[in-house]
Amino acid sequence: MTKKQRAEKAVQILKDYYPDAACSLVYDEPYQLMIAARLSAQCTDARVNIVTKTLFKKYPTLQSFADADLAELEQDIKPCGFYHLKAKSIIEACQRLQNVYHGILPDTLEDLLTLSGIGRKTANLLMGDVHHKPAVVTDTHFIRITGKLGLTLETAPHKVEADLKKLLPPEESSAFCHRIVQFGRDVCRARSPKCSICPLTEICTAKTIDKISKIG
């Protein structure tokens, strides 16, 4: 089975396993997803959703974030960690979004990457979830599991992204990333994977290697 065939198989299996998989961050407006994703760096989505439930009420518009007092916003997002850097980049990103893009989230990676605090992972998330364009979001679950499936030998996010773009059906790539994240939380956990109930066992190269090592 080629890498492309294995990737397509993984896409179909996880599509059946998680038909409704979606981003776990809660938002109503595109810019809110941008902010929530920024807050999620080194923080769980569950905690971010708790913080943004209040945050998005206090700052109900893009302009209100652009005009926010830095010290006050820092305290508002403190539970998410790294609040000095995050607050500064959120204000700067919202100002640029308002002043340069007229309040509309850009629909190209190149433009999204000009927003403060937005890296390729978040830019791809926004491309897929907001603009419904092909995107590969390389979070830790995605990098770890695609490696186990033998779809890439890389560990650097941008290299994993490049490898998977060659293998995944473009129209399925964004949803596949969400499914991988859910799969990584439920089944293929880093510390205690539930291999006995894994639907991807037949295409898992890590499982094959493990069997060979035990026989040897």
Protein backbone atom coordinates (compact mmCIF):
# COMPACT_ATOMS: atom_id res chain seq x y z
CA MET A 1 0.00 0.00 0.00
CA THR A 2 1.44 3.37 -1.01
CA LYS A 3 1.51 6.38 1.32
CA LYS A 4 -1.25 8.02 -0.70
CA GLN A 5 -3.42 4.92 -0.46
CA ARG A 6 -2.75 4.70 3.27
CA ALA A 7 -3.66 8.37 3.69
CA GLU A 8 -6.90 7.95 1.74
CA LYS A 9 -7.73 4.88 3.82
CA ALA A 10 -7.13 6.82 7.04
CA VAL A 11 -9.34 9.64 5.79
CA GLN A 12 -12.23 7.27 5.08
CA ILE A 13 -11.90 5.27 8.31
CA LEU A 14 -11.82 8.38 10.52
CA LYS A 15 -14.64 9.95 8.51
CA ASP A 16 -16.80 6.96 9.46
CA TYR A 17 -15.47 6.96 13.03
CA TYR A 18 -15.97 10.71 13.61
CA PRO A 19 -18.56 11.92 11.08
CA ASP A 20 -19.18 15.17 12.95
CA ALA A 21 -15.66 16.08 14.06
CA ALA A 22 -15.08 19.82 14.22
CA CYS A 23 -12.91 22.43 15.88
CA SER A 24 -13.44 22.30 19.64
CA LEU A 25 -12.92 26.04 20.09
CA VAL A 26 -16.20 27.92 20.53
CA TYR A 27 -16.76 31.07 18.46
CA ASP A 28 -19.37 32.95 16.45
CA GLU A 29 -17.27 35.32 14.32
CA PRO A 30 -14.14 34.54 12.28
CA TYR A 31 -11.99 36.98 14.28
CA GLN A 32 -13.10 35.22 17.46
CA LEU A 33 -11.65 31.94 16.17
CA MET A 34 -8.41 33.80 15.45
CA ILE A 35 -8.33 35.02 19.05
CA ALA A 36 -9.33 31.68 20.56
CA ALA A 37 -6.66 29.91 18.52
CA ARG A 38 -4.05 32.39 19.73
CA LEU A 39 -5.09 31.75 23.32
CA SER A 40 -4.89 27.99 22.79
CA ALA A 41 -1.11 28.01 22.41
CA GLN A 42 0.24 25.99 25.36
CA CYS A 43 -3.29 25.86 26.78
CA THR A 44 -6.18 23.40 26.48
CA ASP A 45 -9.16 24.19 24.29
CA ALA A 46 -11.42 23.50 27.28
CA ARG A 47 -9.77 26.25 29.32
CA VAL A 48 -9.80 28.64 26.36
CA ASN A 49 -13.55 28.10 25.93
CA ILE A 50 -14.12 28.97 29.60
CA VAL A 51 -12.12 32.19 29.21
CA THR A 52 -13.63 33.25 25.89
CA LYS A 53 -17.19 32.76 27.14
CA THR A 54 -16.67 35.85 29.29
CA LEU A 55 -14.09 37.52 27.06
CA PHE A 56 -16.30 37.70 23.98
CA LYS A 57 -19.08 39.29 26.03
CA LYS A 58 -16.74 41.93 27.47
CA TYR A 59 -15.27 42.66 24.02
CA PRO A 60 -18.24 42.11 21.68
CA THR A 61 -16.68 43.47 18.47
CA LEU A 62 -13.40 43.37 16.58
CA GLN A 63 -12.98 47.10 17.25
CA SER A 64 -13.35 46.59 20.99
CA PHE A 65 -10.39 44.19 20.91
CA ALA A 66 -8.40 46.60 18.75
CA ASP A 67 -9.08 49.36 21.30
CA ALA A 68 -8.53 47.17 24.38
CA ASP A 69 -6.27 48.31 27.19
CA LEU A 70 -3.25 46.02 27.18
CA ALA A 71 -2.94 45.62 30.95
CA GLU A 72 -6.65 44.92 31.31
CA LEU A 73 -6.71 42.38 28.48
CA GLU A 74 -3.71 40.65 30.03
CA GLN A 75 -5.68 40.07 33.21
CA ASP A 76 -8.74 38.93 31.24
CA ILE A 77 -6.78 36.16 29.51
CA LYS A 78 -4.32 35.33 32.31
CA PRO A 79 -5.71 31.79 32.91
CA CYS A 80 -4.57 30.83 29.39
CA GLY A 81 -0.91 31.46 30.19
CA PHE A 82 1.71 33.57 28.37
CA TYR A 83 -0.78 36.39 28.77
CA HIS A 84 1.67 39.26 28.16
CA LEU A 85 2.60 38.02 24.68
CA LYS A 86 -0.90 36.83 23.83
CA ALA A 87 -2.63 40.07 24.82
CA LYS A 88 -0.16 42.16 22.83
CA SER A 89 -0.49 40.03 19.71
CA ILE A 90 -4.29 39.89 19.96
CA ILE A 91 -4.56 43.67 20.04
CA GLU A 92 -2.06 44.08 17.21
CA ALA A 93 -3.74 41.41 15.07
CA CYS A 94 -7.16 42.97 15.57
CA GLN A 95 -5.82 46.43 14.74
CA ARG A 96 -4.28 45.15 11.51
CA LEU A 97 -7.41 43.20 10.67
CA GLN A 98 -9.47 46.34 11.12
CA ASN A 99 -7.11 48.83 9.48
CA VAL A 100 -5.68 46.81 6.60
CA TYR A 101 -8.34 44.20 5.86
CA HIS A 102 -11.42 46.25 6.77
CA GLY A 103 -12.47 43.78 9.45
CA ILE A 104 -12.55 40.80 7.11
CA LEU A 105 -10.33 37.82 7.84
CA PRO A 106 -8.01 37.29 4.84
CA ASP A 107 -8.42 34.11 2.82
CA THR A 108 -4.78 33.43 1.93
CA LEU A 109 -2.03 31.98 4.10
CA GLU A 110 0.29 34.78 3.07
CA ASP A 111 -2.06 37.49 4.38
CA LEU A 112 -3.03 35.57 7.52
CA LEU A 113 0.63 35.19 8.41
CA THR A 114 1.01 38.97 8.50
CA LEU A 115 -1.28 39.09 11.55
CA SER A 116 0.57 39.29 14.85
CA GLY A 117 0.88 35.96 16.65
CA ILE A 118 -0.51 33.93 13.76
CA GLY A 119 1.70 31.05 12.63
CA ARG A 120 1.10 28.43 9.97
CA LYS A 121 -0.90 26.13 12.26
CA THR A 122 -3.44 28.83 13.13
CA ALA A 123 -3.44 30.24 9.61
CA ASN A 124 -4.34 26.79 8.24
CA LEU A 125 -7.05 26.40 10.87
CA LEU A 126 -8.58 29.69 9.75
CA MET A 127 -8.27 28.76 6.08
CA GLY A 128 -10.13 25.50 6.65
CA ASP A 129 -12.75 26.46 9.22
CA VAL A 130 -13.55 30.01 8.11
CA HIS A 131 -12.94 29.90 4.37
CA HIS A 132 -13.48 26.16 3.80
CA LYS A 133 -10.32 25.88 1.74
CA PRO A 134 -7.86 22.96 1.75
CA ALA A 135 -5.69 23.19 4.86
CA VAL A 136 -3.40 21.02 6.97
CA VAL A 137 -3.27 21.94 10.66
CA THR A 138 -0.14 20.39 12.14
CA ASP A 139 -0.70 20.25 15.88
CA THR A 140 1.12 17.76 18.14
CA HIS A 141 -1.55 15.05 17.70
CA PHE A 142 -1.38 15.38 13.93
CA ILE A 143 2.42 15.22 13.77
CA ARG A 144 2.59 12.23 16.12
CA ILE A 145 -0.16 10.18 14.51
CA THR A 146 0.70 10.81 10.86
CA GLY A 147 4.21 9.67 11.79
CA LYS A 148 2.82 6.47 13.31
CA LEU A 149 0.82 5.86 10.15
CA GLY A 150 3.98 6.16 8.10
CA LEU A 151 2.69 9.16 6.17
CA THR A 152 5.71 11.31 7.00
CA LEU A 153 9.15 10.92 8.53
CA GLU A 154 9.28 14.61 9.40
CA THR A 155 8.59 16.20 12.79
CA ALA A 156 8.90 19.90 11.93
CA PRO A 157 5.35 21.25 11.48
CA HIS A 158 5.93 22.96 8.11
CA LYS A 159 7.58 19.83 6.70
CA VAL A 160 4.77 17.59 7.94
CA GLU A 161 2.30 20.02 6.37
CA ALA A 162 4.13 19.84 3.03
CA ASP A 163 4.22 16.03 3.09
CA LEU A 164 0.54 15.64 3.94
CA LYS A 165 -0.60 18.15 1.34
CA LYS A 166 0.76 15.74 -1.27
CA LEU A 167 -1.19 12.82 0.18
CA LEU A 168 -4.55 14.06 1.42
CA PRO A 169 -7.56 14.74 -0.82
CA PRO A 170 -7.73 18.58 -0.68
CA GLU A 171 -11.46 18.65 0.06
CA GLU A 172 -10.99 16.31 3.04
CA SER A 173 -7.79 17.73 4.53
CA SER A 174 -9.24 20.24 6.99
CA ALA A 175 -11.85 17.86 8.43
CA PHE A 176 -9.25 15.08 8.59
CA CYS A 177 -7.09 17.27 10.84
CA HIS A 178 -9.99 17.74 13.28
CA ARG A 179 -10.65 14.00 13.24
CA ILE A 180 -7.00 13.23 13.95
CA VAL A 181 -7.08 15.55 16.98
CA GLN A 182 -10.19 13.83 18.35
CA PHE A 183 -8.70 10.43 17.59
CA GLY A 184 -5.51 11.44 19.41
CA ARG A 185 -7.48 12.42 22.49
CA ASP A 186 -9.76 9.38 22.53
CA VAL A 187 -7.74 6.47 21.16
CA CYS A 188 -4.19 7.09 19.98
CA ARG A 189 -3.08 8.86 23.13
CA ALA A 190 0.60 9.67 23.50
CA ARG A 191 1.11 7.94 26.85
CA SER A 192 -1.42 5.12 26.83
CA PRO A 193 -2.76 4.42 23.32
CA LYS A 194 -5.81 2.17 23.13
CA CYS A 195 -4.44 -0.04 20.36
CA SER A 196 -6.97 -2.82 21.09
CA ILE A 197 -9.85 -0.63 19.88
CA CYS A 198 -7.97 1.35 17.22
CA PRO A 199 -9.76 1.49 13.85
CA LEU A 200 -6.48 2.29 12.09
CA THR A 201 -4.53 -0.79 13.20
CA GLU A 202 -4.42 -2.26 9.69
CA ILE A 203 -2.54 0.77 8.33
CA CYS A 204 -0.49 1.67 11.41
CA THR A 205 3.19 1.22 10.64
CA ALA A 206 4.10 1.75 14.30
CA LYS A 207 1.95 -1.26 15.20
CA THR A 208 3.68 -3.35 12.53
CA ILE A 209 7.13 -2.34 13.79
CA ASP A 210 6.09 -3.19 17.35
CA LYS A 211 4.96 -6.69 16.28
CA ILE A 212 8.24 -7.33 14.44
CA SER A 213 10.34 -6.22 17.43
CA LYS A 214 8.43 -8.59 19.72
CA ILE A 215 8.94 -11.52 17.35
CA GLY A 216 12.64 -10.70 17.00
